[in-house]
Amino acid sequence: HAFESYGYVNAYLSVFNDEEITFVSTAVHEIGHNLGLQHSNFQGRSYRDTSGYMGLSYADTNGPLMCFNAAKSWSIGWFDDKKVEIDPTKMKRPWKGELVSFVDYPRADPASGQYIIIKVD
């Protein structure tokens, strides 16, 4: 193959060769580029991060069951109404709150200290 798949960053077009479109992680990865996401890295190496779809892709038609990782979800603005950023160096007392799974989005209540994403600076 000349290529397996590619997606243009911040554009509408993703292109797949042969069976690549049948692999969930490959399809979501390329659509991630369309949404403006770059590759996730681990120890400075592309495709080594296994925490979300913008890292390593899997040749599996049924999985893996995962999502974009928290850093990618933060950067594209998902869960903006249920995220918090904290800086421990500027806190007078320990932060209190609850990290809630994105599948429980409807029940997450920031007024009660429940968040989908927590960014620690």
mmCIF file with all atom_site columns, C-alpha atoms in Angstrom:
data_model
loop_
_atom_site.group_PDB
_atom_site.id
_atom_site.type_symbol
_atom_site.label_atom_id
_atom_site.label_alt_id
_atom_site.label_comp_id
_atom_site.label_asym_id
_atom_site.label_entity_id
_atom_site.label_seq_id
_atom_site.pdbx_PDB_ins_code
_atom_site.Cartn_x
_atom_site.Cartn_y
_atom_site.Cartn_z
_atom_site.occupancy
_atom_site.B_iso_or_equiv
_atom_site.pdbx_formal_charge
_atom_site.auth_seq_id
_atom_site.auth_comp_id
_atom_site.auth_asym_id
_atom_site.auth_atom_id
_atom_site.pdbx_PDB_model_num
ATOM 1   C CA . HIS A 1 1   ? 0.000   0.000  0.000  1.00 0.00 ? 1   HIS A CA 1
ATOM 2   C CA . ALA A 1 2   ? 1.120   3.523  -0.671 1.00 0.00 ? 2   ALA A CA 1
ATOM 3   C CA . PHE A 1 3   ? -0.730  4.627  2.480  1.00 0.00 ? 3   PHE A CA 1
ATOM 4   C CA . GLU A 1 4   ? -3.024  3.181  5.115  1.00 0.00 ? 4   GLU A CA 1
ATOM 5   C CA . SER A 1 5   ? -5.054  6.219  6.101  1.00 0.00 ? 5   SER A CA 1
ATOM 6   C CA . TYR A 1 6   ? -4.744  9.923  6.728  1.00 0.00 ? 6   TYR A CA 1
ATOM 7   C CA . GLY A 1 7   ? -6.888  12.785 7.908  1.00 0.00 ? 7   GLY A CA 1
ATOM 8   C CA . TYR A 1 8   ? -6.420  16.488 7.337  1.00 0.00 ? 8   TYR A CA 1
ATOM 9   C CA . VAL A 1 9   ? -6.172  18.599 10.488 1.00 0.00 ? 9   VAL A CA 1
ATOM 10  C CA . ASN A 1 10  ? -9.084  21.042 10.914 1.00 0.00 ? 10  ASN A CA 1
ATOM 11  C CA . ALA A 1 11  ? -10.652 19.855 7.670  1.00 0.00 ? 11  ALA A CA 1
ATOM 12  C CA . TYR A 1 12  ? -13.487 17.577 6.570  1.00 0.00 ? 12  TYR A CA 1
ATOM 13  C CA . LEU A 1 13  ? -11.487 14.942 4.705  1.00 0.00 ? 13  LEU A CA 1
ATOM 14  C CA . SER A 1 14  ? -10.146 11.615 5.961  1.00 0.00 ? 14  SER A CA 1
ATOM 15  C CA . VAL A 1 15  ? -8.965  8.961  3.496  1.00 0.00 ? 15  VAL A CA 1
ATOM 16  C CA . PHE A 1 16  ? -8.719  5.226  4.130  1.00 0.00 ? 16  PHE A CA 1
ATOM 17  C CA . ASN A 1 17  ? -7.121  2.435  2.113  1.00 0.00 ? 17  ASN A CA 1
ATOM 18  C CA . ASP A 1 18  ? -8.716  -0.998 1.923  1.00 0.00 ? 18  ASP A CA 1
ATOM 19  C CA . GLU A 1 19  ? -9.623  -2.463 5.301  1.00 0.00 ? 19  GLU A CA 1
ATOM 20  C CA . GLU A 1 20  ? -8.299  0.451  7.404  1.00 0.00 ? 20  GLU A CA 1
ATOM 21  C CA . ILE A 1 21  ? -11.800 1.945  7.547  1.00 0.00 ? 21  ILE A CA 1
ATOM 22  C CA . THR A 1 22  ? -13.019 -1.172 9.349  1.00 0.00 ? 22  THR A CA 1
ATOM 23  C CA . PHE A 1 23  ? -10.667 -0.575 12.305 1.00 0.00 ? 23  PHE A CA 1
ATOM 24  C CA . VAL A 1 24  ? -12.459 1.553  14.901 1.00 0.00 ? 24  VAL A CA 1
ATOM 25  C CA . SER A 1 25  ? -9.329  3.163  16.306 1.00 0.00 ? 25  SER A CA 1
ATOM 26  C CA . THR A 1 26  ? -8.008  4.083  12.851 1.00 0.00 ? 26  THR A CA 1
ATOM 27  C CA . ALA A 1 27  ? -11.299 5.695  11.821 1.00 0.00 ? 27  ALA A CA 1
ATOM 28  C CA . VAL A 1 28  ? -11.648 7.665  15.075 1.00 0.00 ? 28  VAL A CA 1
ATOM 29  C CA . HIS A 1 29  ? -7.960  8.639  14.948 1.00 0.00 ? 29  HIS A CA 1
ATOM 30  C CA . GLU A 1 30  ? -8.309  10.175 11.486 1.00 0.00 ? 30  GLU A CA 1
ATOM 31  C CA . ILE A 1 31  ? -11.552 11.934 12.439 1.00 0.00 ? 31  ILE A CA 1
ATOM 32  C CA . GLY A 1 32  ? -9.611  13.297 15.429 1.00 0.00 ? 32  GLY A CA 1
ATOM 33  C CA . HIS A 1 33  ? -7.316  15.042 12.946 1.00 0.00 ? 33  HIS A CA 1
ATOM 34  C CA . ASN A 1 34  ? -10.396 16.513 11.259 1.00 0.00 ? 34  ASN A CA 1
ATOM 35  C CA . LEU A 1 35  ? -11.386 17.896 14.676 1.00 0.00 ? 35  LEU A CA 1
ATOM 36  C CA . GLY A 1 36  ? -7.983  19.576 15.000 1.00 0.00 ? 36  GLY A CA 1
ATOM 37  C CA . LEU A 1 37  ? -6.114  17.014 17.072 1.00 0.00 ? 37  LEU A CA 1
ATOM 38  C CA . GLN A 1 38  ? -2.457  16.105 16.598 1.00 0.00 ? 38  GLN A CA 1
ATOM 39  C CA . HIS A 1 39  ? -0.830  12.791 17.486 1.00 0.00 ? 39  HIS A CA 1
ATOM 40  C CA . SER A 1 40  ? -0.393  11.842 21.122 1.00 0.00 ? 40  SER A CA 1
ATOM 41  C CA . ASN A 1 41  ? 3.171   11.004 22.043 1.00 0.00 ? 41  ASN A CA 1
ATOM 42  C CA . PHE A 1 42  ? 4.803   8.971  24.763 1.00 0.00 ? 42  PHE A CA 1
ATOM 43  C CA . GLN A 1 43  ? 8.408   9.723  25.651 1.00 0.00 ? 43  GLN A CA 1
ATOM 44  C CA . GLY A 1 44  ? 8.640   11.915 22.555 1.00 0.00 ? 44  GLY A CA 1
ATOM 45  C CA . ARG A 1 45  ? 7.592   9.198  20.123 1.00 0.00 ? 45  ARG A CA 1
ATOM 46  C CA . SER A 1 46  ? 4.436   9.393  18.025 1.00 0.00 ? 46  SER A CA 1
ATOM 47  C CA . TYR A 1 47  ? 1.971   6.506  18.132 1.00 0.00 ? 47  TYR A CA 1
ATOM 48  C CA . ARG A 1 48  ? 3.351   5.231  21.468 1.00 0.00 ? 48  ARG A CA 1
ATOM 49  C CA . ASP A 1 49  ? 0.651   6.757  23.687 1.00 0.00 ? 49  ASP A CA 1
ATOM 50  C CA . THR A 1 50  ? -2.076  4.197  24.401 1.00 0.00 ? 50  THR A CA 1
ATOM 51  C CA . SER A 1 51  ? -4.285  6.463  26.541 1.00 0.00 ? 51  SER A CA 1
ATOM 52  C CA . GLY A 1 52  ? -6.595  7.497  23.695 1.00 0.00 ? 52  GLY A CA 1
ATOM 53  C CA . TYR A 1 53  ? -7.295  7.314  19.996 1.00 0.00 ? 53  TYR A CA 1
ATOM 54  C CA . MET A 1 54  ? -4.682  9.875  18.907 1.00 0.00 ? 54  MET A CA 1
ATOM 55  C CA . GLY A 1 55  ? -1.821  7.589  19.871 1.00 0.00 ? 55  GLY A CA 1
ATOM 56  C CA . LEU A 1 56  ? -1.458  3.961  18.912 1.00 0.00 ? 56  LEU A CA 1
ATOM 57  C CA . SER A 1 57  ? -4.119  2.533  16.576 1.00 0.00 ? 57  SER A CA 1
ATOM 58  C CA . TYR A 1 58  ? -5.267  -1.057 16.721 1.00 0.00 ? 58  TYR A CA 1
ATOM 59  C CA . ALA A 1 59  ? -6.161  -3.424 13.867 1.00 0.00 ? 59  ALA A CA 1
ATOM 60  C CA . ASP A 1 60  ? -9.458  -4.402 15.486 1.00 0.00 ? 60  ASP A CA 1
ATOM 61  C CA . THR A 1 61  ? -12.955 -3.997 14.073 1.00 0.00 ? 61  THR A CA 1
ATOM 62  C CA . ASN A 1 62  ? -14.603 -4.053 17.539 1.00 0.00 ? 62  ASN A CA 1
ATOM 63  C CA . GLY A 1 63  ? -12.376 -1.867 19.627 1.00 0.00 ? 63  GLY A CA 1
ATOM 64  C CA . PRO A 1 64  ? -10.641 -0.976 21.710 1.00 0.00 ? 64  PRO A CA 1
ATOM 65  C CA . LEU A 1 65  ? -13.393 0.623  23.733 1.00 0.00 ? 65  LEU A CA 1
ATOM 66  C CA . MET A 1 66  ? -11.817 3.964  24.581 1.00 0.00 ? 66  MET A CA 1
ATOM 67  C CA . CYS A 1 67  ? -12.145 7.626  23.681 1.00 0.00 ? 67  CYS A CA 1
ATOM 68  C CA . PHE A 1 68  ? -9.955  10.650 23.144 1.00 0.00 ? 68  PHE A CA 1
ATOM 69  C CA . ASN A 1 69  ? -7.904  11.096 26.305 1.00 0.00 ? 69  ASN A CA 1
ATOM 70  C CA . ALA A 1 70  ? -8.543  13.944 28.747 1.00 0.00 ? 70  ALA A CA 1
ATOM 71  C CA . ALA A 1 71  ? -5.854  16.181 27.248 1.00 0.00 ? 71  ALA A CA 1
ATOM 72  C CA . LYS A 1 72  ? -7.377  15.889 23.775 1.00 0.00 ? 72  LYS A CA 1
ATOM 73  C CA . SER A 1 73  ? -10.935 16.332 25.076 1.00 0.00 ? 73  SER A CA 1
ATOM 74  C CA . TRP A 1 74  ? -9.764  19.464 26.919 1.00 0.00 ? 74  TRP A CA 1
ATOM 75  C CA . SER A 1 75  ? -8.074  20.910 23.825 1.00 0.00 ? 75  SER A CA 1
ATOM 76  C CA . ILE A 1 76  ? -11.152 20.572 21.612 1.00 0.00 ? 76  ILE A CA 1
ATOM 77  C CA . GLY A 1 77  ? -13.465 21.972 24.267 1.00 0.00 ? 77  GLY A CA 1
ATOM 78  C CA . TRP A 1 78  ? -15.471 18.899 25.103 1.00 0.00 ? 78  TRP A CA 1
ATOM 79  C CA . PHE A 1 79  ? -17.033 19.032 28.546 1.00 0.00 ? 79  PHE A CA 1
ATOM 80  C CA . ASP A 1 80  ? -16.203 22.747 28.875 1.00 0.00 ? 80  ASP A CA 1
ATOM 81  C CA . ASP A 1 81  ? -19.110 23.213 31.258 1.00 0.00 ? 81  ASP A CA 1
ATOM 82  C CA . LYS A 1 82  ? -17.892 20.376 33.492 1.00 0.00 ? 82  LYS A CA 1
ATOM 83  C CA . LYS A 1 83  ? -14.148 20.823 33.686 1.00 0.00 ? 83  LYS A CA 1
ATOM 84  C CA . VAL A 1 84  ? -11.860 22.560 36.153 1.00 0.00 ? 84  VAL A CA 1
ATOM 85  C CA . GLU A 1 85  ? -8.252  23.720 36.116 1.00 0.00 ? 85  GLU A CA 1
ATOM 86  C CA . ILE A 1 86  ? -6.305  23.801 39.360 1.00 0.00 ? 86  ILE A CA 1
ATOM 87  C CA . ASP A 1 87  ? -2.830  25.011 40.284 1.00 0.00 ? 87  ASP A CA 1
ATOM 88  C CA . PRO A 1 88  ? -1.639  23.374 43.512 1.00 0.00 ? 88  PRO A CA 1
ATOM 89  C CA . THR A 1 89  ? 1.082   26.005 43.950 1.00 0.00 ? 89  THR A CA 1
ATOM 90  C CA . LYS A 1 90  ? -1.567  28.717 44.327 1.00 0.00 ? 90  LYS A CA 1
ATOM 91  C CA . MET A 1 91  ? -3.957  26.843 46.603 1.00 0.00 ? 91  MET A CA 1
ATOM 92  C CA . LYS A 1 92  ? -4.316  27.742 50.269 1.00 0.00 ? 92  LYS A CA 1
ATOM 93  C CA . ARG A 1 93  ? -5.923  24.382 51.102 1.00 0.00 ? 93  ARG A CA 1
ATOM 94  C CA . PRO A 1 94  ? -6.251  21.015 49.362 1.00 0.00 ? 94  PRO A CA 1
ATOM 95  C CA . TRP A 1 95  ? -8.624  20.858 46.413 1.00 0.00 ? 95  TRP A CA 1
ATOM 96  C CA . LYS A 1 96  ? -11.764 18.840 47.020 1.00 0.00 ? 96  LYS A CA 1
ATOM 97  C CA . GLY A 1 97  ? -13.855 17.409 44.255 1.00 0.00 ? 97  GLY A CA 1
ATOM 98  C CA . GLU A 1 98  ? -14.895 14.320 42.363 1.00 0.00 ? 98  GLU A CA 1
ATOM 99  C CA . LEU A 1 99  ? -13.777 13.086 38.961 1.00 0.00 ? 99  LEU A CA 1
ATOM 100 C CA . VAL A 1 100 ? -16.852 11.709 37.191 1.00 0.00 ? 100 VAL A CA 1
ATOM 101 C CA . SER A 1 101 ? -16.739 9.451  34.123 1.00 0.00 ? 101 SER A CA 1
ATOM 102 C CA . PHE A 1 102 ? -17.871 11.028 30.879 1.00 0.00 ? 102 PHE A CA 1
ATOM 103 C CA . VAL A 1 103 ? -20.594 8.371  30.619 1.00 0.00 ? 103 VAL A CA 1
ATOM 104 C CA . ASP A 1 104 ? -22.102 10.013 33.719 1.00 0.00 ? 104 ASP A CA 1
ATOM 105 C CA . TYR A 1 105 ? -22.005 13.470 32.116 1.00 0.00 ? 105 TYR A CA 1
ATOM 106 C CA . PRO A 1 106 ? -25.674 14.260 32.881 1.00 0.00 ? 106 PRO A CA 1
ATOM 107 C CA . ARG A 1 107 ? -25.176 13.712 36.611 1.00 0.00 ? 107 ARG A CA 1
ATOM 108 C CA . ALA A 1 108 ? -21.883 15.622 36.936 1.00 0.00 ? 108 ALA A CA 1
ATOM 109 C CA . ASP A 1 109 ? -22.528 18.846 38.842 1.00 0.00 ? 109 ASP A CA 1
ATOM 110 C CA . PRO A 1 110 ? -19.653 21.343 39.045 1.00 0.00 ? 110 PRO A CA 1
ATOM 111 C CA . ALA A 1 111 ? -21.560 23.299 41.719 1.00 0.00 ? 111 ALA A CA 1
ATOM 112 C CA . SER A 1 112 ? -21.200 20.171 43.883 1.00 0.00 ? 112 SER A CA 1
ATOM 113 C CA . GLY A 1 113 ? -17.542 19.660 42.921 1.00 0.00 ? 113 GLY A CA 1
ATOM 114 C CA . GLN A 1 114 ? -18.140 16.988 40.261 1.00 0.00 ? 114 GLN A CA 1
ATOM 115 C CA . TYR A 1 115 ? -16.138 17.306 37.055 1.00 0.00 ? 115 TYR A CA 1
ATOM 116 C CA . ILE A 1 116 ? -15.520 15.284 33.910 1.00 0.00 ? 116 ILE A CA 1
ATOM 117 C CA . ILE A 1 117 ? -11.983 16.639 33.360 1.00 0.00 ? 117 ILE A CA 1
ATOM 118 C CA . ILE A 1 118 ? -9.519  18.033 35.877 1.00 0.00 ? 118 ILE A CA 1
ATOM 119 C CA . LYS A 1 119 ? -6.407  19.790 34.592 1.00 0.00 ? 119 LYS A CA 1
ATOM 120 C CA . VAL A 1 120 ? -3.577  20.173 37.080 1.00 0.00 ? 120 VAL A CA 1
ATOM 121 C CA . ASP A 1 121 ? -1.068  22.898 36.197 1.00 0.00 ? 121 ASP A CA 1
#
